[in-house]
PDB file of C-alpha atoms and ligand atoms in Angstrom:
ATOM      1  CA  MET V  19      20.172  -2.202  -2.216  1.00 43.00           C
ATOM      2  CA  THR V  20      18.777  -5.496  -0.579  1.00 45.00           C
ATOM      3  CA  GLY V  21      15.186  -6.208  -1.006  1.00 49.00           C
ATOM      4  CA  ASN V  22      12.641  -8.848   0.791  1.00 51.00           C
ATOM      5  CA  GLN V  23      10.009  -9.318  -0.793  1.00 53.00           C
ATOM      6  CA  THR V  24       8.704 -12.455   1.108  1.00 54.00           C
ATOM      7  CA  PRO V  25       8.719 -13.082   4.884  1.00 50.00           C
ATOM      8  CA  GLN V  26      11.425 -15.437   5.947  1.00 58.00           C
ATOM      9  CA  ALA V  27      10.162 -14.774   9.412  1.00 66.00           C
ATOM     10  CA  SER V  28       6.649 -15.000  10.848  1.00 83.00           C
ATOM     11  CA  PRO V  29       4.911 -11.452  10.730  1.00 89.00           C
ATOM     12  CA  LYS V  30       5.173  -9.861  13.661  1.00 93.00           C
ATOM     13  CA  ALA V  31       1.193  -8.846  13.473  1.00 95.00           C
ATOM     14  CA  SER V  32      -1.659 -10.385  11.758  1.00 96.00           C
ATOM     15  CA  LEU V  33      -4.909 -10.046  10.148  1.00 97.00           C
ATOM     16  CA  LYS V  34      -6.979 -11.321   7.951  1.00 97.00           C
ATOM     17  CA  GLN V  35     -10.648 -11.000   6.344  1.00 96.00           C
ATOM     18  CA  TYR V  36     -12.894 -12.208   4.130  1.00 95.00           C
ATOM     19  CA  CYS V  37     -14.551  -9.423   2.000  1.00 95.00           C
ATOM     20  CA  ARG V  38     -16.729 -10.488   0.216  1.00 92.00           C
ATOM     21  CA  GLN V  39     -18.564  -7.107  -0.774  1.00 94.00           C
ATOM     22  CA  GLU V  40     -16.416  -4.347  -2.246  1.00 96.00           C
ATOM     23  CA  ALA V  41     -17.704  -2.202   0.756  1.00 97.00           C
ATOM     24  CA  GLU V  42     -16.065  -4.806   3.015  1.00 97.00           C
ATOM     25  CA  THR V  43     -12.796  -3.925   1.169  1.00 97.00           C
ATOM     26  CA  ALA V  44     -13.606  -0.427   1.570  1.00 98.00           C
ATOM     27  CA  LYS V  45     -14.300  -0.610   5.337  1.00 97.00           C
ATOM     28  CA  LEU V  46     -11.009  -2.335   5.865  1.00 98.00           C
ATOM     29  CA  ALA V  47      -8.938   0.087   3.546  1.00 98.00           C
ATOM     30  CA  LYS V  48     -10.616   2.988   5.562  1.00 97.00           C
ATOM     31  CA  GLY V  49      -9.272   1.608   8.968  1.00 97.00           C
ATOM     32  CA  PHE V  50      -5.979   0.512   7.626  1.00 98.00           C
ATOM     33  CA  ALA V  51      -5.714   4.615   6.493  1.00 97.00           C
ATOM     34  CA  ALA V  52      -6.233   5.891  10.021  1.00 96.00           C
ATOM     35  CA  SER V  53      -4.350   3.495  11.763  1.00 97.00           C
ATOM     36  CA  LEU V  54      -1.285   4.841   8.875  1.00 96.00           C
ATOM     37  CA  GLU V  55      -2.492   8.235   9.729  1.00 94.00           C
ATOM     38  CA  ARG V  56      -2.050   7.522  13.440  1.00 94.00           C
ATOM     39  CA  PHE V  57       1.643   6.401  13.069  1.00 96.00           C
ATOM     40  CA  ILE V  58       2.471   9.084  10.466  1.00 94.00           C
ATOM     41  CA  THR V  59       1.438  11.912  13.179  1.00 91.00           C
ATOM     42  CA  GLN V  60       3.342  10.341  15.518  1.00 93.00           C
ATOM     43  CA  ASN V  61       5.918   9.193  13.414  1.00 94.00           C
ATOM     44  CA  PRO V  62       6.207  12.295  10.759  1.00 91.00           C
ATOM     45  CA  ASP V  63      10.186  11.504   9.158  1.00 93.00           C
ATOM     46  CA  ALA V  64       9.212   7.744   9.028  1.00 95.00           C
ATOM     47  CA  HIS V  65       8.412   5.920   5.853  1.00 97.00           C
ATOM     48  CA  LEU V  66       6.797   2.762   5.236  1.00 98.00           C
ATOM     49  CA  ASN V  67       6.929   0.400   2.665  1.00 98.00           C
ATOM     50  CA  ILE V  68       3.691  -1.877   1.608  1.00 98.00           C
ATOM     51  CA  SER V  69       3.070  -4.756  -1.025  1.00 98.00           C
ATOM     52  CA  LEU V  70       0.321  -5.292  -2.405  1.00 98.00           C
ATOM     53  CA  GLU V  71       0.067  -8.905  -3.775  1.00 98.00           C
ATOM     54  CA  GLY V  72      -2.470 -10.839  -5.867  1.00 97.00           C
ATOM     55  CA  ASP V  73      -3.029 -12.388  -9.199  1.00 96.00           C
ATOM     56  CA  LEU V  74      -4.583  -9.732 -11.833  1.00 95.00           C
ATOM     57  CA  GLY V  75      -8.327  -9.040 -10.863  1.00 94.00           C
ATOM     58  CA  ALA V  76      -7.582  -9.894  -6.809  1.00 96.00           C
ATOM     59  CA  GLY V  77      -8.433  -5.722  -5.735  1.00 97.00           C
ATOM     60  CA  LYS V  78      -4.690  -4.388  -5.378  1.00 98.00           C
ATOM     61  CA  THR V  79      -5.634  -1.275  -7.300  1.00 98.00           C
ATOM     62  CA  THR V  80      -9.300  -1.138  -5.630  1.00 98.00           C
ATOM     63  CA  PHE V  81      -8.119  -1.215  -2.247  1.00 98.00           C
ATOM     64  CA  ALA V  82      -4.984   1.170  -2.711  1.00 98.00           C
ATOM     65  CA  ARG V  83      -7.601   3.421  -4.120  1.00 98.00           C
ATOM     66  CA  TYR V  84     -10.381   3.404  -1.275  1.00 98.00           C
ATOM     67  CA  LEU V  85      -6.948   4.121   0.968  1.00 98.00           C
ATOM     68  CA  ILE V  86      -5.617   6.902  -0.802  1.00 98.00           C
ATOM     69  CA  GLN V  87      -9.607   8.560  -0.817  1.00 97.00           C
ATOM     70  CA  SER V  88     -10.322   7.839   2.760  1.00 95.00           C
ATOM     71  CA  MET V  89      -7.206   9.987   3.746  1.00 95.00           C
ATOM     72  CA  GLY V  90      -9.012  12.485   2.331  1.00 93.00           C
ATOM     73  CA  TYR V  91      -7.466  12.591  -1.670  1.00 94.00           C
ATOM     74  CA  GLU V  92     -10.640  13.778  -3.513  1.00 92.00           C
ATOM     75  CA  GLY V  93      -9.007  13.179  -6.963  1.00 93.00           C
ATOM     76  CA  LYS V  94      -9.496  10.174  -8.972  1.00 95.00           C
ATOM     77  CA  VAL V  95      -7.121   7.560  -8.155  1.00 97.00           C
ATOM     78  CA  LYS V  96      -6.257   5.770 -11.057  1.00 95.00           C
ATOM     79  CA  SER V  97      -4.498   2.538 -11.797  1.00 96.00           C
ATOM     80  CA  PRO V  98      -0.437   3.140 -12.404  1.00 96.00           C
ATOM     81  CA  THR V  99      -0.295   0.440 -15.085  1.00 92.00           C
ATOM     82  CA  TYR V 100       0.930   2.581 -17.605  1.00 91.00           C
ATOM     83  CA  THR V 101       2.989   5.513 -15.981  1.00 93.00           C
ATOM     84  CA  LEU V 102       4.221   2.768 -13.121  1.00 96.00           C
ATOM     85  CA  CYS V 103       4.001   4.970 -10.733  1.00 97.00           C
ATOM     86  CA  GLU V 104       1.328   7.639  -9.627  1.00 98.00           C
ATOM     87  CA  PRO V 105       1.940  10.094  -6.728  1.00 97.00           C
ATOM     88  CA  TYR V 106      -0.770  12.081  -4.399  1.00 97.00           C
ATOM     89  CA  SER V 107      -0.060  14.194  -1.558  1.00 94.00           C
ATOM     90  CA  ILE V 108      -2.168  14.082   1.876  1.00 94.00           C
ATOM     91  CA  ASN V 109      -2.836  16.958   4.090  1.00 88.00           C
ATOM     92  CA  LYS V 110      -2.199  16.023   7.558  1.00 79.00           C
ATOM     93  CA  THR V 111      -2.672  19.080  10.112  1.00 63.00           C
ATOM     94  CA  LYS V 112      -3.200  22.464   9.596  1.00 55.00           C
ATOM     95  CA  GLN V 113      -0.533  23.734  12.123  1.00 56.00           C
ATOM     96  CA  HIS V 114       0.572  28.229  12.082  1.00 58.00           C
ATOM     97  CA  ASN V 115      -1.677  28.716   8.872  1.00 63.00           C
ATOM     98  CA  GLN V 116       0.586  26.033   7.132  1.00 63.00           C
ATOM     99  CA  ILE V 117      -0.502  22.813   5.971  1.00 67.00           C
ATOM    100  CA  GLU V 118       1.662  19.762   6.510  1.00 82.00           C
ATOM    101  CA  PHE V 119       1.246  16.530   4.186  1.00 88.00           C
ATOM    102  CA  PHE V 120       2.424  13.597   3.399  1.00 93.00           C
ATOM    103  CA  THR V 121       3.212  11.735   0.052  1.00 95.00           C
ATOM    104  CA  VAL V 122       2.222   8.443  -1.087  1.00 97.00           C
ATOM    105  CA  HIS V 123       3.274   6.865  -3.806  1.00 98.00           C
ATOM    106  CA  HIS V 124       1.371   4.442  -5.803  1.00 98.00           C
ATOM    107  CA  PHE V 125       3.095   1.648  -7.889  1.00 98.00           C
ATOM    108  CA  ASP V 126       2.199  -1.145 -10.389  1.00 98.00           C
ATOM    109  CA  LEU V 127       5.066  -2.539 -11.861  1.00 98.00           C
ATOM    110  CA  TYR V 128       3.529  -5.656 -14.133  1.00 97.00           C
ATOM    111  CA  ARG V 129       4.775  -3.822 -17.031  1.00 96.00           C
ATOM    112  CA  MET V 130       8.556  -3.441 -16.324  1.00 95.00           C
ATOM    113  CA  HIS V 131      10.627  -5.330 -18.568  1.00 93.00           C
ATOM    114  CA  ASP V 132      13.655  -5.012 -17.029  1.00 96.00           C
ATOM    115  CA  PRO V 133      13.536  -5.727 -12.472  1.00 96.00           C
ATOM    116  CA  LEU V 134      16.027  -2.538 -12.317  1.00 95.00           C
ATOM    117  CA  GLU V 135      13.598  -0.150 -14.503  1.00 96.00           C
ATOM    118  CA  TRP V 136      12.387   1.026 -11.576  1.00 96.00           C
ATOM    119  CA  GLN V 137      15.761   2.365 -10.160  1.00 95.00           C
ATOM    120  CA  GLU V 138      16.560   3.723 -14.153  1.00 95.00           C
ATOM    121  CA  ALA V 139      13.512   5.910 -13.747  1.00 95.00           C
ATOM    122  CA  GLY V 140      14.805   7.400 -10.780  1.00 96.00           C
ATOM    123  CA  PHE V 141      12.079   6.161  -8.406  1.00 96.00           C
ATOM    124  CA  VAL V 142      14.621   5.208  -5.376  1.00 96.00           C
ATOM    125  CA  GLU V 143      14.068   8.439  -4.029  1.00 96.00           C
ATOM    126  CA  HIS V 144      10.167   7.986  -3.470  1.00 97.00           C
ATOM    127  CA  PHE V 145      11.499   5.026  -0.728  1.00 96.00           C
ATOM    128  CA  ASP V 146      12.561   7.553   1.669  1.00 92.00           C
ATOM    129  CA  VAL V 147      10.245  10.488   1.415  1.00 94.00           C
ATOM    130  CA  PRO V 148       7.890  10.728   4.703  1.00 94.00           C
ATOM    131  CA  GLY V 149       4.767   8.879   4.087  1.00 96.00           C
ATOM    132  CA  PHE V 150       4.256   5.486   2.351  1.00 97.00           C
ATOM    133  CA  CYS V 151       4.843   3.423  -1.201  1.00 98.00           C
ATOM    134  CA  LEU V 152       2.280   0.800  -2.272  1.00 98.00           C
ATOM    135  CA  ILE V 153       3.722  -1.645  -4.846  1.00 98.00           C
ATOM    136  CA  GLU V 154       1.575  -3.879  -7.017  1.00 98.00           C
ATOM    137  CA  TRP V 155       3.320  -6.652  -8.540  1.00 98.00           C
ATOM    138  CA  PRO V 156       6.629  -6.089  -6.352  1.00 97.00           C
ATOM    139  CA  GLU V 157       7.698  -9.316  -7.892  1.00 97.00           C
ATOM    140  CA  LYS V 158       8.280  -8.039 -10.974  1.00 97.00           C
ATOM    141  CA  ALA V 159      11.516  -6.091  -9.086  1.00 96.00           C
ATOM    142  CA  GLU V 160      13.097  -9.619  -8.474  1.00 96.00           C
ATOM    143  CA  GLY V 161      14.115  -8.574  -5.028  1.00 95.00           C
ATOM    144  CA  THR V 162      15.329  -5.415  -6.069  1.00 97.00           C
ATOM    145  CA  LEU V 163      12.917  -3.263  -3.998  1.00 97.00           C
ATOM    146  CA  PRO V 164      13.946  -2.052  -0.474  1.00 96.00           C
ATOM    147  CA  ALA V 165      12.484  -4.007   2.589  1.00 96.00           C
ATOM    148  CA  PHE V 166       8.831  -4.325   2.889  1.00 97.00           C
ATOM    149  CA  ASP V 167       7.348  -2.799   5.922  1.00 98.00           C
ATOM    150  CA  ILE V 168       3.877  -4.130   5.533  1.00 98.00           C
ATOM    151  CA  GLN V 169       2.685  -7.018   3.289  1.00 98.00           C
ATOM    152  CA  ILE V 170      -1.072  -7.109   1.851  1.00 98.00           C
ATOM    153  CA  GLN V 171      -1.859 -10.408   0.129  1.00 98.00           C
ATOM    154  CA  LEU V 172      -5.036 -10.198  -1.512  1.00 98.00           C
ATOM    155  CA  SER V 173      -6.971 -13.158  -3.160  1.00 96.00           C
ATOM    156  CA  ALA V 174     -10.076 -13.371  -5.187  1.00 93.00           C
ATOM    157  CA  GLY V 175     -10.348 -17.151  -4.447  1.00 82.00           C
ATOM    158  CA  VAL V 176     -12.266 -19.467  -6.512  1.00 81.00           C
ATOM    159  CA  ASN V 177     -15.479 -17.958  -6.169  1.00 76.00           C
ATOM    160  CA  GLU V 178     -16.389 -14.413  -4.583  1.00 67.00           C
ATOM    161  CA  TYR V 179     -17.421 -15.935  -0.965  1.00 75.00           C
ATOM    162  CA  GLU V 180     -13.514 -16.175  -0.812  1.00 88.00           C
ATOM    163  CA  ARG V 181     -11.908 -13.291  -1.461  1.00 94.00           C
ATOM    164  CA  SER V 182      -9.788 -12.395   1.282  1.00 97.00           C
ATOM    165  CA  ILE V 183      -7.156  -9.628   2.619  1.00 98.00           C
ATOM    166  CA  THR V 184      -4.355 -10.563   4.778  1.00 98.00           C
ATOM    167  CA  ILE V 185      -2.309  -7.627   6.262  1.00 98.00           C
ATOM    168  CA  ASN V 186       1.301  -8.605   7.744  1.00 98.00           C
ATOM    169  CA  ALA V 187       3.390  -6.573   9.926  1.00 98.00           C
ATOM    170  CA  LEU V 188       7.158  -7.429   8.635  1.00 97.00           C
ATOM    171  CA  SER V 189       8.920  -4.817  10.622  1.00 96.00           C
ATOM    172  CA  GLU V 190       8.804  -3.558  14.636  1.00 95.00           C
ATOM    173  CA  GLN V 191       7.955  -0.244  13.188  1.00 94.00           C
ATOM    174  CA  SER V 192       4.619  -1.344  11.444  1.00 97.00           C
ATOM    175  CA  ARG V 193       3.879  -3.997  13.985  1.00 97.00           C
ATOM    176  CA  THR V 194       1.786  -0.818  15.878  1.00 97.00           C
ATOM    177  CA  VAL V 195      -0.147  -0.197  12.588  1.00 98.00           C
ATOM    178  CA  VAL V 196      -1.305  -4.003  11.841  1.00 98.00           C
ATOM    179  CA  GLU V 197      -2.498  -4.142  15.624  1.00 97.00           C
ATOM    180  CA  ASP V 198      -4.137  -1.178  15.418  1.00 97.00           C
ATOM    181  CA  THR V 199      -5.974  -1.826  12.292  1.00 97.00           C
ATOM    182  CA  GLN V 200      -7.228  -5.188  14.005  1.00 95.00           C
ATOM    183  CA  ALA V 201      -8.354  -3.673  17.064  1.00 93.00           C
ATOM    184  CA  THR V 202     -10.504  -1.181  15.052  1.00 89.00           C
ATOM    185  CA  GLN V 203     -12.169  -3.517  12.621  1.00 85.00           C
TER     186      GLN V 203
HETATM  187  N1  LIG J  20     -14.663  -7.591  -2.824  1.00 96.45           N
HETATM  188  C1  LIG J  20     -14.078  -6.783  -3.644  1.00 96.45           C
HETATM  189  N2  LIG J  20     -13.119  -6.200  -3.239  1.00 96.45           N
HETATM  190  C2  LIG J  20     -12.287  -5.434  -4.012  1.00 96.45           C
HETATM  191  N3  LIG J  20     -12.880  -5.568  -5.315  1.00 96.45           N
HETATM  192  C3  LIG J  20     -13.734  -6.323  -5.779  1.00 96.45           C
HETATM  193  C4  LIG J  20     -14.599  -6.792  -4.953  1.00 96.45           C
HETATM  194  N4  LIG J  20     -15.665  -7.539  -5.396  1.00 96.45           N
HETATM  195  C5  LIG J  20     -15.677  -7.038  -6.744  1.00 96.45           C
HETATM  196  N5  LIG J  20     -14.380  -6.578  -7.246  1.00 96.45           N
HETATM  197  C6  LIG J  20     -14.123  -6.067  -8.225  1.00 96.45           C
HETATM  198  O1  LIG J  20     -12.893  -6.137  -8.572  1.00 96.45           O
HETATM  199  C7  LIG J  20     -12.093  -5.867  -9.236  1.00 96.45           C
HETATM  200  C8  LIG J  20     -10.519  -5.402  -8.858  1.00 96.45           C
HETATM  201  O2  LIG J  20     -10.131  -4.748 -10.143  1.00 96.45           O
HETATM  202  P1  LIG J  20      -8.205  -4.098  -9.245  1.00 96.45           P
HETATM  203  O3  LIG J  20      -7.916  -3.561 -10.879  1.00 96.45           O
HETATM  204  O4  LIG J  20      -8.495  -3.812  -8.394  1.00 96.45           O
HETATM  205  O5  LIG J  20      -7.434  -5.863  -9.438  1.00 96.45           O
HETATM  206  P2  LIG J  20      -6.027  -5.844  -9.174  1.00 96.45           P
HETATM  207  O6  LIG J  20      -5.512  -6.796  -8.288  1.00 96.45           O
HETATM  208  O7  LIG J  20      -5.391  -4.261  -9.010  1.00 96.45           O
HETATM  209  O8  LIG J  20      -5.495  -6.030 -10.827  1.00 96.45           O
HETATM  210  P3  LIG J  20      -4.209  -5.474 -11.813  1.00 96.45           P
HETATM  211  O9  LIG J  20      -2.910  -6.872 -11.335  1.00 96.45           O
HETATM  212  O10 LIG J  20      -4.574  -5.997 -13.204  1.00 96.45           O
HETATM  213  O11 LIG J  20      -3.412  -4.719 -11.253  1.00 96.45           O
HETATM  214  C9  LIG J  20     -12.529  -4.263  -9.683  1.00 96.45           C
HETATM  215  O12 LIG J  20     -13.547  -4.201 -10.830  1.00 96.45           O
HETATM  216  C10 LIG J  20     -13.843  -4.598  -8.466  1.00 96.45           C
HETATM  217  O13 LIG J  20     -14.860  -3.408  -8.438  1.00 96.45           O
HETATM  218 MG1  LIG J  21      -4.031  -2.757 -10.360  1.00 96.45          MG
END
């Protein structure tokens, strides 16, 4: 499997916002969640890989938590620092009395000792189920992860006034998600 951690070409769509208050991070995560849900409804078999990049405390887990909860998940979204991966089942639509769902896998690879540990743990199968993966500290996998569709860069800046979040679409299929998020902000 080849990896693609850093975009070689310029992103196909990009959005940057300053999120000085946590409420602004919550609002952006909510808008991004709505765009993702629209994409998943239109492409029920698709899988998106989404990286969450930034220093310790940059707000990666906070963004993931608001994202997952604004998709209707009512339980606790805890940091996967020790488990490496936490799965979430999100209800999509109710059709013919059957509840359809998609899966979110939230990873934090910070504590991996070896870049291939994620494969040895059997996580490979999570990368093609309908839904998406959110991956904190993808750089710990040293380029062994499947290519990313969306890169989210978070920065706490040197002071709270510079906290920002940039969302880059790296694949053609993710372009509409980022453009849609941009249009609704
Ligand atoms: N505008 C903001 N957006 C997001 N988080 C904020 C903001 N302002 C303050 N915070 C706080 O910053 C902290 C960010 O921590 P978080 O665990 O999300 O970071 P992280 O990037 O996941 O760190 P790690 O690399 O350790 O996993 C939280 O305590 C959060 O409440
Ligand atoms: Mg975290």
